[in-house]
Coordinates of C-alpha atoms in Angstrom, one line a residue:
Chain B
M8 CA -111.5 30.3 -33.2
Q9 CA -110.7 27.3 -34.6
K10 CA -113.6 25.0 -35.9
L11 CA -113.2 21.7 -34.3
T12 CA -114.4 18.5 -36.2
L13 CA -114.4 15.1 -35.6
N14 CA -111.3 13.4 -37.3
G15 CA -111.8 9.6 -36.3
S16 CA -110.9 8.1 -33.1
K17 CA -107.6 7.3 -31.1
P18 CA -106.6 6.1 -27.7
T19 CA -105.2 9.0 -25.7
R20 CA -102.5 6.7 -24.3
F21 CA -101.0 6.6 -27.8
G22 CA -100.3 10.3 -27.7
F23 CA -98.3 9.5 -24.4
G24 CA -96.2 7.0 -25.6
E25 CA -95.4 8.9 -28.8
G26 CA -94.8 12.3 -26.7
L27 CA -92.5 10.3 -24.6
V28 CA -90.2 9.2 -27.7
T29 CA -90.3 13.0 -28.9
L30 CA -89.0 14.0 -25.4
G31 CA -86.5 11.3 -25.6
E32 CA -85.2 12.8 -29.0
R33 CA -85.1 16.1 -27.3
Y34 CA -83.4 15.4 -24.1
D35 CA -80.7 12.9 -23.1
N36 CA -81.8 13.2 -19.4
V37 CA -85.2 11.7 -20.0
V38 CA -85.3 8.2 -18.6
V39 CA -88.3 6.1 -18.4
L40 CA -89.5 3.7 -15.7
G41 CA -91.4 0.7 -16.5
G42 CA -93.9 -1.3 -14.1
D43 CA -94.5 -4.2 -16.3
I44 CA -97.5 -3.2 -18.5
T45 CA -95.2 -1.0 -20.7
G46 CA -97.0 -2.2 -23.9
S47 CA -100.6 -1.0 -22.5
V48 CA -99.4 2.4 -21.3
M49 CA -97.3 2.8 -24.4
T50 CA -94.1 3.3 -22.6
S51 CA -92.8 0.7 -24.8
L52 CA -92.2 2.8 -27.6
F53 CA -89.6 4.6 -25.4
K54 CA -87.9 1.3 -24.5
E55 CA -87.7 0.2 -28.2
K56 CA -85.7 3.7 -29.1
F57 CA -83.9 4.2 -26.1
P58 CA -83.3 1.2 -24.1
D59 CA -80.3 2.4 -22.0
R60 CA -82.7 5.1 -20.7
F61 CA -85.5 2.6 -19.9
F62 CA -85.5 0.9 -16.5
S63 CA -88.0 -2.0 -15.5
I64 CA -89.0 -1.8 -12.0
G65 CA -91.5 -4.6 -12.1
I66 CA -95.0 -4.6 -10.4
A67 CA -93.5 -2.2 -7.6
E68 CA -95.3 1.3 -7.9
Q69 CA -94.1 2.6 -4.5
N70 CA -90.3 1.8 -5.3
A71 CA -90.8 3.1 -8.9
T72 CA -92.1 6.5 -7.8
T73 CA -89.4 6.8 -5.1
I74 CA -86.7 5.6 -7.4
A75 CA -87.9 8.2 -9.8
A76 CA -87.3 10.7 -7.0
G77 CA -83.9 9.7 -6.6
L78 CA -83.2 10.1 -10.3
A79 CA -84.8 13.7 -10.4
L80 CA -82.7 14.3 -7.5
S81 CA -79.7 13.5 -9.7
G82 CA -80.5 15.6 -12.4
K83 CA -82.7 13.4 -14.6
I84 CA -86.2 13.9 -16.0
P85 CA -87.9 10.5 -14.8
F86 CA -91.2 9.5 -16.2
F87 CA -92.8 6.3 -14.5
A88 CA -96.2 5.2 -16.2
S89 CA -98.5 2.4 -15.0
Y90 CA -102.5 2.4 -14.5
G91 CA -103.8 5.4 -12.7
A92 CA -105.0 3.1 -9.9
F93 CA -101.5 2.0 -9.2
C94 CA -99.5 5.2 -9.8
A95 CA -101.5 7.8 -8.4
L96 CA -103.0 6.1 -5.5
R97 CA -101.3 2.9 -4.3
N98 CA -97.9 5.2 -4.0
A99 CA -99.9 8.0 -2.6
D100 CA -97.6 8.5 0.0
Q101 CA -94.4 8.2 -2.3
L102 CA -95.9 10.9 -4.3
R103 CA -96.5 13.4 -1.3
I104 CA -93.4 13.1 0.5
S105 CA -90.5 11.9 -2.2
V106 CA -91.9 13.7 -5.1
C107 CA -93.9 16.9 -4.1
Y108 CA -92.2 17.7 -0.7
N109 CA -89.0 17.1 -2.4
E110 CA -90.2 19.2 -5.4
A111 CA -88.6 16.5 -7.2
N112 CA -88.9 16.8 -11.2
V113 CA -90.8 13.3 -11.5
K114 CA -93.2 12.7 -14.4
I115 CA -96.2 10.1 -13.8
G116 CA -98.4 9.0 -16.7
G117 CA -101.6 7.4 -15.3
G118 CA -103.2 5.1 -18.0
H119 CA -106.6 3.2 -18.0
A120 CA -108.4 6.3 -16.2
G121 CA -112.0 6.3 -15.9
I122 CA -114.8 3.6 -16.5
S123 CA -113.9 3.6 -20.5
V124 CA -111.2 1.2 -19.5
G125 CA -114.2 -1.3 -20.1
P126 CA -114.0 -5.2 -19.2
D127 CA -111.4 -5.0 -16.6
G128 CA -113.9 -3.8 -14.1
A129 CA -113.6 -1.4 -10.9
T130 CA -110.4 -2.4 -9.7
H131 CA -108.5 -1.0 -12.8
Q132 CA -111.0 2.2 -13.5
V133 CA -109.6 5.1 -11.6
L134 CA -112.3 7.4 -10.8
E135 CA -110.4 9.1 -7.8
E136 CA -107.1 10.3 -8.5
V137 CA -107.7 13.7 -9.7
A138 CA -109.0 14.7 -6.2
F139 CA -106.0 13.4 -4.7
L140 CA -103.2 14.8 -6.9
R141 CA -105.0 18.2 -7.0
T142 CA -104.4 18.6 -3.4
L143 CA -100.7 17.9 -3.5
P144 CA -98.5 21.1 -3.3
H145 CA -96.4 21.5 -6.4
M146 CA -98.0 18.9 -8.3
T147 CA -99.3 19.9 -11.9
M148 CA -102.2 17.5 -13.0
L149 CA -103.4 17.4 -16.8
V150 CA -106.3 15.5 -18.2
P151 CA -106.1 15.9 -22.0
C152 CA -109.2 15.4 -24.3
D153 CA -107.8 13.4 -26.9
Y154 CA -104.9 11.8 -28.5
T155 CA -103.4 15.1 -30.0
E156 CA -103.8 16.7 -26.6
T157 CA -102.3 14.0 -24.7
L158 CA -99.0 14.2 -27.0
K159 CA -98.9 18.2 -26.1
A160 CA -99.3 17.5 -22.5
T161 CA -96.9 14.9 -22.5
I162 CA -94.3 17.0 -24.0
A163 CA -95.3 20.2 -21.9
M164 CA -95.0 18.5 -18.6
G165 CA -91.7 16.9 -19.6
E166 CA -90.5 20.6 -20.5
K167 CA -91.7 22.1 -17.2
N168 CA -89.7 21.7 -14.0
G169 CA -91.7 19.9 -10.9
P170 CA -93.9 17.2 -10.4
A171 CA -96.5 16.4 -12.8
Y172 CA -99.2 14.0 -14.0
V173 CA -100.9 13.1 -17.1
R174 CA -104.1 11.1 -17.1
F175 CA -105.0 8.8 -20.3
G176 CA -107.4 6.3 -21.2
R177 CA -107.1 3.0 -22.9
S178 CA -110.0 3.0 -25.1
P179 CA -110.2 5.0 -28.5
V180 CA -111.8 8.2 -28.3
P181 CA -113.0 11.1 -30.5
L182 CA -110.0 12.9 -32.0
F183 CA -110.6 16.6 -32.7
T184 CA -108.0 18.6 -31.8
T185 CA -105.3 19.5 -34.3
A186 CA -101.6 20.6 -34.0
D187 CA -102.7 24.2 -34.3
T188 CA -105.1 23.8 -31.3
P189 CA -103.6 26.0 -28.4
F190 CA -102.3 24.1 -25.3
E191 CA -100.7 25.5 -22.3
I192 CA -100.3 24.4 -18.8
G193 CA -102.5 26.3 -16.5
K194 CA -104.7 27.5 -19.3
A195 CA -108.2 26.3 -20.6
Q196 CA -109.4 26.6 -24.1
V197 CA -112.9 28.0 -25.3
F198 CA -113.7 25.5 -27.7
R199 CA -117.2 27.0 -28.5
E200 CA -118.6 30.6 -28.0
G201 CA -121.6 31.1 -26.1
N202 CA -123.1 33.1 -23.3
D203 CA -126.1 31.2 -22.2
V204 CA -124.6 28.5 -20.2
A205 CA -121.0 27.2 -19.8
I206 CA -120.2 23.8 -20.0
V207 CA -116.4 22.9 -18.3
A208 CA -115.0 19.5 -19.3
C209 CA -111.9 17.4 -19.4
G210 CA -110.6 14.4 -21.2
A211 CA -112.9 12.5 -23.2
M212 CA -116.1 14.4 -22.1
V213 CA -114.8 17.3 -24.0
W214 CA -116.1 16.2 -27.1
E215 CA -119.4 15.2 -25.3
A216 CA -119.6 18.7 -24.3
M217 CA -119.1 19.9 -28.0
L218 CA -122.2 17.3 -28.8
A219 CA -124.4 18.5 -26.1
A220 CA -123.7 22.3 -27.2
E221 CA -124.7 21.4 -31.0
E222 CA -128.2 19.8 -29.7
L223 CA -128.5 22.6 -27.3
A224 CA -128.0 25.2 -30.4
K225 CA -130.6 23.6 -32.0
R226 CA -132.9 25.0 -29.1
G227 CA -131.6 28.3 -29.7
I228 CA -129.3 28.0 -26.7
Q229 CA -125.5 29.0 -27.2
A230 CA -123.3 27.1 -24.9
R231 CA -119.7 28.2 -24.2
V232 CA -117.6 24.9 -24.0
I233 CA -114.6 25.2 -22.1
N234 CA -111.7 22.6 -22.2
S235 CA -109.9 22.6 -19.1
P236 CA -107.2 19.8 -19.1
S237 CA -105.0 21.8 -16.7
I238 CA -106.6 20.9 -13.5
K239 CA -103.8 22.0 -11.5
P240 CA -102.6 24.7 -12.1
F241 CA -106.3 25.8 -12.6
D242 CA -107.7 28.6 -15.0
V243 CA -109.4 30.7 -12.6
Q244 CA -109.7 33.5 -14.9
T245 CA -111.5 31.5 -17.6
I246 CA -113.5 29.9 -15.3
T247 CA -114.5 33.1 -13.4
D248 CA -115.4 34.6 -16.9
A249 CA -117.6 32.2 -17.6
A250 CA -119.4 32.3 -14.5
R251 CA -119.7 36.1 -15.1
E252 CA -121.3 35.7 -18.6
C253 CA -123.1 32.8 -18.6
G254 CA -124.5 32.5 -15.2
A255 CA -124.9 28.9 -15.2
I256 CA -122.5 26.1 -15.3
V257 CA -122.1 22.5 -16.0
T258 CA -118.9 20.2 -15.5
A259 CA -118.3 17.2 -17.0
E260 CA -115.4 14.4 -16.3
E261 CA -115.1 10.9 -16.1
H262 CA -114.4 10.9 -12.6
Q263 CA -116.0 10.8 -9.2
I264 CA -118.2 13.8 -8.8
H265 CA -116.4 14.6 -5.6
G266 CA -113.0 16.3 -5.9
G267 CA -112.3 16.4 -9.5
L268 CA -112.7 19.2 -12.2
G269 CA -116.3 19.7 -10.8
A270 CA -115.0 20.6 -7.3
A271 CA -112.2 22.7 -8.9
T272 CA -114.6 24.5 -10.9
A273 CA -116.9 25.2 -7.9
E274 CA -114.2 26.4 -5.7
V275 CA -113.7 29.2 -8.1
V276 CA -117.2 30.0 -9.1
A277 CA -118.3 30.1 -5.4
K278 CA -115.4 32.5 -4.4
N279 CA -115.4 34.8 -7.5
A280 CA -118.8 34.6 -9.3
P281 CA -121.4 32.6 -7.5
A282 CA -123.7 30.7 -10.2
P283 CA -125.6 27.5 -10.3
I284 CA -123.5 24.7 -11.3
E285 CA -124.5 20.9 -12.3
F286 CA -122.0 18.2 -12.0
V287 CA -121.9 15.4 -14.8
G288 CA -119.7 12.4 -13.5
V289 CA -119.6 9.2 -11.5
K290 CA -122.0 9.5 -8.6
D291 CA -120.1 8.1 -5.6
S292 CA -120.1 4.6 -7.0
F293 CA -117.4 2.2 -8.3
G294 CA -117.1 1.2 -12.0
G295 CA -117.5 -2.2 -13.2
S296 CA -117.1 -4.7 -16.1
G297 CA -118.8 -4.0 -19.6
E298 CA -118.0 -2.4 -22.9
P299 CA -116.5 1.2 -22.8
E300 CA -119.6 3.0 -24.4
E301 CA -121.9 0.9 -22.8
L302 CA -120.5 1.9 -19.7
M303 CA -120.3 5.7 -20.5
R304 CA -124.0 5.5 -21.2
L305 CA -125.0 3.3 -18.1
F306 CA -122.9 5.9 -15.7
G307 CA -124.4 8.8 -17.1
L308 CA -121.2 10.0 -18.9
T309 CA -122.5 11.3 -22.3
W310 CA -123.8 14.4 -24.1
K311 CA -127.3 13.8 -23.0
E312 CA -126.5 14.3 -19.5
I313 CA -124.3 17.2 -20.0
Y314 CA -127.5 18.6 -22.2
A315 CA -129.9 17.9 -19.7
S316 CA -127.7 19.4 -17.0
A317 CA -127.1 22.6 -18.9
L318 CA -131.2 23.2 -19.0
K319 CA -131.2 22.7 -15.3
A320 CA -128.4 24.9 -14.6
M321 CA -130.1 27.4 -16.6
E322 CA -133.5 26.8 -15.0
R323 CA -131.9 27.4 -11.7
R324 CA -130.4 30.4 -13.0
D325 CA -133.6 31.9 -14.2
K326 CA -135.7 30.9 -11.1
G327 CA -133.2 31.9 -8.6
S328 CA -132.2 29.7 -5.8
S329 CA -135.9 29.7 -4.6
G330 CA -137.1 28.5 -7.5
Y331 CA -134.8 25.3 -7.8
R332 CA -136.5 22.0 -8.2
Q333 CA -135.1 18.7 -8.3
V334 CA -134.9 17.2 -11.8
R335 CA -136.4 13.7 -11.5
D336 CA -135.5 12.4 -14.6
V337 CA -133.2 13.1 -17.4
E338 CA -135.5 12.2 -20.0
Q339 CA -137.6 14.9 -18.9
Y340 CA -135.2 17.3 -20.5
I341 CA -134.3 15.1 -23.5
G342 CA -137.7 14.6 -24.6
A343 CA -138.8 18.1 -23.9
Chain N
M3 CA -79.1 25.3 32.3
N4 CA -76.3 25.9 29.9
F5 CA -76.6 23.6 26.8
D6 CA -74.2 25.9 24.6
F7 CA -72.7 24.3 21.8
T8 CA -69.1 23.8 21.2
T9 CA -67.4 25.3 18.0
T10 CA -65.3 22.2 17.6
T11 CA -65.3 20.6 14.1
F12 CA -63.7 17.9 12.9
D13 CA -62.2 16.8 9.4
N14 CA -62.9 13.5 7.2
R15 CA -59.4 12.3 7.2
R16 CA -59.1 8.5 8.3
H17 CA -59.0 8.6 12.3
S18 CA -57.9 6.3 14.9
A19 CA -60.7 4.3 17.1
D20 CA -59.6 6.8 19.9
E21 CA -60.2 9.7 17.7
L22 CA -63.6 8.4 16.3
A23 CA -64.8 7.8 20.1
V24 CA -64.0 11.7 20.9
I25 CA -66.1 12.4 17.6
A26 CA -68.9 10.2 18.4
K27 CA -68.8 11.6 22.0
E28 CA -69.2 15.2 20.6
I29 CA -72.0 14.1 18.4
R30 CA -74.0 12.5 21.3
Q31 CA -73.6 15.6 23.4
D32 CA -74.8 17.5 20.5
I33 CA -77.8 15.3 20.2
I34 CA -78.7 15.5 23.9
K35 CA -78.3 19.4 23.9
M36 CA -80.3 19.7 20.7
L37 CA -83.4 17.7 22.2
A38 CA -83.2 19.3 25.7
I39 CA -83.4 22.9 24.0
A40 CA -86.4 21.6 21.4
K41 CA -88.0 19.5 24.3
S42 CA -89.1 17.7 21.8
G43 CA -87.9 14.8 19.2
H44 CA -86.3 11.2 19.2
S45 CA -83.4 10.0 21.6
G46 CA -83.1 6.3 21.3
G47 CA -82.1 5.9 17.6
P48 CA -79.9 9.1 17.4
L49 CA -77.5 7.9 20.1
S50 CA -77.7 4.3 18.9
S51 CA -76.3 5.2 15.5
A52 CA -74.1 8.0 16.5
D53 CA -70.9 6.0 16.2
I54 CA -72.0 4.9 12.8
F55 CA -72.3 8.3 11.9
A56 CA -68.8 9.3 13.3
V57 CA -67.1 6.6 10.9
L58 CA -69.4 7.3 8.0
Y59 CA -68.6 11.2 8.0
F60 CA -65.3 11.3 9.7
N61 CA -63.2 8.7 8.4
G62 CA -62.8 9.1 4.6
C63 CA -65.6 6.8 4.1
M64 CA -67.8 9.3 2.2
N65 CA -66.2 11.6 -0.5
Y66 CA -68.1 15.1 0.3
D67 CA -67.1 18.9 0.5
S68 CA -69.0 20.6 3.4
Q69 CA -68.1 23.9 1.7
N70 CA -69.6 22.7 -1.7
P71 CA -72.3 20.6 -0.6
A72 CA -73.5 20.4 -4.1
M73 CA -70.3 19.0 -5.5
P74 CA -71.0 17.4 -8.7
G75 CA -69.9 13.6 -8.5
R76 CA -70.1 13.5 -4.5
D77 CA -71.1 10.4 -2.5
R78 CA -74.5 10.9 -1.1
F79 CA -76.2 9.8 2.0
I80 CA -79.7 9.4 2.8
L81 CA -81.3 9.0 6.2
S82 CA -84.4 7.0 5.4
A83 CA -85.3 6.7 9.3
G84 CA -86.0 10.4 9.2
H85 CA -87.0 10.8 12.8
M86 CA -83.2 9.9 13.6
C87 CA -82.4 13.6 12.0
P88 CA -80.6 15.0 15.2
V89 CA -77.7 12.7 14.8
Q90 CA -77.5 13.8 11.0
Y91 CA -77.5 17.2 11.8
A92 CA -75.1 16.8 14.5
A93 CA -72.7 15.1 12.2
L94 CA -73.3 17.8 9.3
A95 CA -72.7 20.5 11.8
N96 CA -69.6 18.9 13.3
A97 CA -68.4 18.3 9.7
G98 CA -68.6 22.0 9.0
F99 CA -71.7 22.0 6.6
F100 CA -73.3 24.9 8.8
P101 CA -72.6 26.5 12.3
K102 CA -73.1 24.4 15.0
E103 CA -75.0 27.0 17.1
E104 CA -77.9 26.6 14.5
L105 CA -78.4 22.9 16.4
A106 CA -80.4 24.7 18.8
T107 CA -83.0 25.9 16.3
L108 CA -84.2 22.0 16.0
R109 CA -87.7 21.8 15.5
Q110 CA -88.8 25.6 15.7
Y111 CA -90.7 27.6 13.4
N112 CA -89.4 28.0 10.1
T113 CA -86.0 26.1 11.1
R114 CA -83.9 24.4 8.4
L115 CA -83.4 21.7 11.1
Q116 CA -87.1 20.5 10.7
G117 CA -88.6 17.6 13.0
H118 CA -87.6 15.3 10.1
P119 CA -85.5 15.9 7.1
A120 CA -86.9 18.7 4.7
R121 CA -84.9 19.3 1.4
D122 CA -86.9 22.4 0.6
M123 CA -85.7 24.2 3.8
G124 CA -81.9 24.2 2.2
L125 CA -80.0 22.7 4.9
P126 CA -76.5 21.9 3.5
G127 CA -76.1 18.1 3.4
I128 CA -79.8 17.2 3.3
E129 CA -80.2 15.4 -0.1
T130 CA -83.9 14.2 0.3
S131 CA -86.9 14.9 2.6
S132 CA -87.8 11.6 4.5
G133 CA -89.7 10.7 7.6
S134 CA -92.4 8.6 6.1
L135 CA -90.3 5.0 6.5
G136 CA -89.3 3.0 3.8
Q137 CA -89.2 6.0 1.2
G138 CA -85.4 7.0 1.7
I139 CA -83.9 4.0 0.8
S140 CA -85.7 3.6 -2.6
V141 CA -84.7 7.2 -3.3
A142 CA -81.1 6.4 -2.5
V143 CA -81.5 3.5 -5.1
G144 CA -82.8 6.0 -7.5
M145 CA -79.7 8.0 -7.1
A146 CA -77.1 5.0 -7.1
M147 CA -78.9 3.9 -10.7
S148 CA -78.1 7.8 -11.9
D149 CA -75.0 7.5 -10.6
K150 CA -73.7 4.0 -12.0
L151 CA -75.9 3.3 -14.8
L152 CA -76.6 6.8 -16.2
D153 CA -73.9 9.2 -15.2
K154 CA -71.3 6.1 -15.3
N155 CA -69.4 8.2 -12.6
N156 CA -67.7 6.6 -9.2
A157 CA -69.8 8.1 -6.8
C158 CA -71.4 5.9 -3.9
V159 CA -74.8 6.3 -2.3
F160 CA -75.4 5.4 1.5
A161 CA -78.8 5.1 2.8
L162 CA -79.6 4.2 6.6
T163 CA -82.8 2.5 7.6
G164 CA -83.8 1.5 11.3
D165 CA -84.6 -1.9 11.8
G166 CA -88.3 -1.3 12.8
E167 CA -88.2 0.2 9.2
L168 CA -87.8 -3.0 7.7
Q169 CA -91.5 -3.9 8.4
E170 CA -92.3 -1.3 5.4
G171 CA -92.7 -3.6 2.5
S172 CA -91.4 -1.4 0.0
V173 CA -88.1 -1.3 1.8
W174 CA -87.6 -4.8 0.2
E175 CA -89.0 -3.3 -3.2
A176 CA -85.9 -1.2 -2.9
A177 CA -83.6 -4.1 -2.0
M178 CA -84.9 -6.0 -5.0
A179 CA -84.1 -3.2 -7.2
A180 CA -80.5 -2.5 -5.6
S181 CA -79.7 -5.9 -6.4
N182 CA -81.5 -6.3 -9.7
F183 CA -79.5 -3.6 -11.0
G184 CA -76.2 -4.5 -9.8
L185 CA -75.7 -1.5 -7.6
D186 CA -72.1 -2.2 -5.9
N187 CA -72.0 1.7 -5.3
F188 CA -74.9 1.2 -3.0
C189 CA -74.3 0.6 0.8
W190 CA -77.3 0.1 3.1
I191 CA -76.7 0.4 6.5
I192 CA -79.0 -1.1 9.1
D193 CA -79.2 0.6 12.9
N194 CA -80.2 -2.8 14.6
N195 CA -81.2 -1.6 18.1
D196 CA -83.9 -3.8 18.5
C197 CA -86.4 -1.2 19.4
Q198 CA -89.3 0.8 17.9
I199 CA -91.8 2.7 19.8
D200 CA -94.3 -0.1 21.1
G201 CA -91.3 -2.2 22.3
R202 CA -88.9 -5.2 20.6
L203 CA -89.1 -5.9 17.2
R204 CA -90.2 -9.5 17.9
D205 CA -93.2 -8.2 20.0
V206 CA -94.4 -6.0 17.4
M207 CA -93.7 -7.5 14.2
N208 CA -90.7 -9.9 13.9
V209 CA -88.2 -9.0 11.1
Y210 CA -85.6 -11.5 12.0
P211 CA -83.3 -12.8 10.4
I212 CA -82.3 -9.9 8.8
V213 CA -78.9 -11.2 7.7
D214 CA -80.4 -14.0 5.9
K215 CA -83.1 -11.7 4.5
C216 CA -80.3 -9.5 3.2
V217 CA -78.2 -12.1 1.9
S218 CA -81.2 -13.7 0.1
F219 CA -82.2 -10.3 -1.7
G220 CA -78.7 -10.4 -3.3
F221 CA -76.6 -8.0 -1.0
D222 CA -72.9 -8.7 0.4
V223 CA -73.7 -8.8 4.2
V224 CA -71.3 -7.6 6.8
E225 CA -72.6 -7.9 10.3
C226 CA -70.7 -5.8 12.9
N227 CA -70.9 -4.4 16.3
G228 CA -72.3 -1.0 15.8
H229 CA -70.2 0.7 18.7
N230 CA -67.0 -0.7 17.6
F231 CA -65.2 1.7 15.3
D232 CA -62.8 -0.7 14.2
E233 CA -65.5 -3.2 13.0
L234 CA -67.6 -0.4 11.6
A235 CA -64.7 1.2 9.7
A236 CA -63.7 -2.5 8.4
A237 CA -67.3 -2.9 7.2
F238 CA -67.3 0.5 5.4
D239 CA -64.0 -0.7 3.9
A240 CA -65.4 -4.2 2.7
F241 CA -68.2 -2.1 0.9
K242 CA -65.6 0.0 -0.8
K243 CA -63.7 -2.7 -1.9
N244 CA -67.0 -4.2 -3.5
H245 CA -67.4 -0.9 -5.1
A246 CA -64.0 -0.9 -6.5
G247 CA -63.8 -4.3 -7.8
N248 CA -67.3 -3.9 -9.8
S249 CA -68.6 -6.6 -7.6
G250 CA -72.1 -6.2 -9.1
K251 CA -73.6 -6.6 -5.6
P252 CA -74.9 -4.1 -3.2
T253 CA -73.6 -3.9 0.3
A254 CA -75.7 -4.1 3.2
I255 CA -74.1 -3.4 6.8
I256 CA -76.1 -4.4 9.7
A257 CA -75.0 -2.6 12.6
N258 CA -75.9 -4.2 16.0
T259 CA -76.7 -1.3 18.1
K260 CA -78.4 -0.4 21.5
M261 CA -80.8 2.1 21.8
G262 CA -80.0 5.2 23.8
R263 CA -76.2 4.4 23.8
G264 CA -74.1 6.1 26.2
V265 CA -76.9 7.3 28.5
S266 CA -77.6 5.3 31.3
F267 CA -81.0 5.7 32.0
M268 CA -81.7 5.6 28.2
E269 CA -79.7 2.4 27.0
D270 CA -81.2 -0.3 25.6
S271 CA -85.0 0.9 26.5
Y272 CA -87.6 1.3 23.6
K273 CA -89.1 4.0 26.0
W274 CA -86.7 6.6 24.8
H275 CA -87.4 5.9 21.1
G276 CA -89.4 9.0 20.5
M277 CA -88.6 11.0 23.9
P278 CA -86.4 13.8 24.5
P279 CA -84.7 14.2 28.0
N280 CA -85.9 17.0 30.4
S281 CA -83.4 19.5 31.7
E282 CA -82.6 17.5 34.7
Q283 CA -82.3 14.4 32.5
A284 CA -80.1 16.1 30.1
V285 CA -77.4 17.3 32.7
Q286 CA -77.3 13.8 33.6
A287 CA -77.0 12.4 30.0
L288 CA -74.2 14.8 29.7
K289 CA -72.6 13.6 32.6
D290 CA -72.9 10.1 31.8
L291 CA -71.3 11.1 28.2
A292 CA -68.3 13.3 29.6

């Protein structure tokens, strides 16, 4: 297995913007629709390079989504990008009917995902779209973990026929995968071997999971870290194997704990290999203004919560369900 | 009760007003039979727009090949008001896209004639799924952009919305874009029968004046009597002229119609928006139409 090491930080949105340019170079029928925030979701890179294949639709996400469907039904590969709050939820019905029911080859780039958006506050910090998108028939839903993987995910979704969505963020996040790191739609990757507990993560929480695993190793606990960028289709086999072989699972995502990666994991584990699961994510609340790192800490989205949850999941496994006791405080474990 | 379909079909050359009246009558009779057999579906809109469909599909207006429905460079029609699909199914069957006897399967399990148009069921001539109002017109704008701005072909895209559908805000997003991109290959048809499920448009949510709205959104607007074949033909001719002349402006045809047209007890009654006739009513309706 490749040893993953930190190589600075970079926003995932850069990977999306650069991926579009690569697709534009490879395929004449890739077109991009802008929703007035082309600079911040990096579609501006495509616009500069391929002005004849870029169309500004204005602040009209419902229209952009359905226009994309019309373009796709005409043999084009349209990408529409905006903030996830507006291009996954405001246009939800358009995605459901004109894109997915039509099986139209429409690609959506959802930026500014999660609370790491920072100062813009709750309106712009989408934390619910993974839950919605993974219920749509025919939809492919990707949450890559860093800049490099976002680049790969963008190119891969462009080359796969059918509706697809990629989630990325605004702020710089740790860069640790490389060109050689495997990426395939529908596959999760084991980023760290271990059989004591499994941590399933996506997006920026994958690096936090790696940090948690390092801390756990100091206590002699070998955690298996699974990067699951493909929320749909979901890698059932890798998750099932982890549940069977580790018997305790933690999920980690910058999203509501309801309906996202944790729920997808729980659906698989409950059916195939029941095991205790702890969920790290946003707990049924909206975000708020603040600095990205400050918010991640205040909302409990760091390695510390993953670490504590791993111990808790292992404890539940080892004591059986009757031995389950409520963990009152993360610090109880951190300080242990 | 015998609601068998005829095997009559019609071609797409230009027809006289009298000939178009015969075609529209056949479409209306097919609509009544379909709805009576299905015991479900919308009567009002399909009957109000049957004359529009007669001109659209059977007067040389649209370039299509019923034997090659995916023909590259074809003109495309999008029924944004998806609930009105019985009229489109009847028009397609009468144009030879599929056997007319299949009309009897409307709304049955696994039919290609779903309650609202379903592209994935593969009915020839259905270009997009629709039924959630306000979306089809926007899909059509995307198609017209593809034809005019990317493929740079000579194809046209037609989209029909209801008038109640104009209450959906995304309709106006689509209209804004059609004008913004100079889509003179785009023709928006509004079936203005002034009825929606709950009542008259003014009583539910006033969308008038429609003509002024379309003009201000940058359309060339043709208002016509949607039951007069000469006026309808002239309206589509005006659109074709705009397109041929590269006017840079999309066209809106506002066809003033009556809900339930041609059936005495349905005409101009919003109560028939979403109801099918029962067997006895269907027999009476077919008598009215004969």
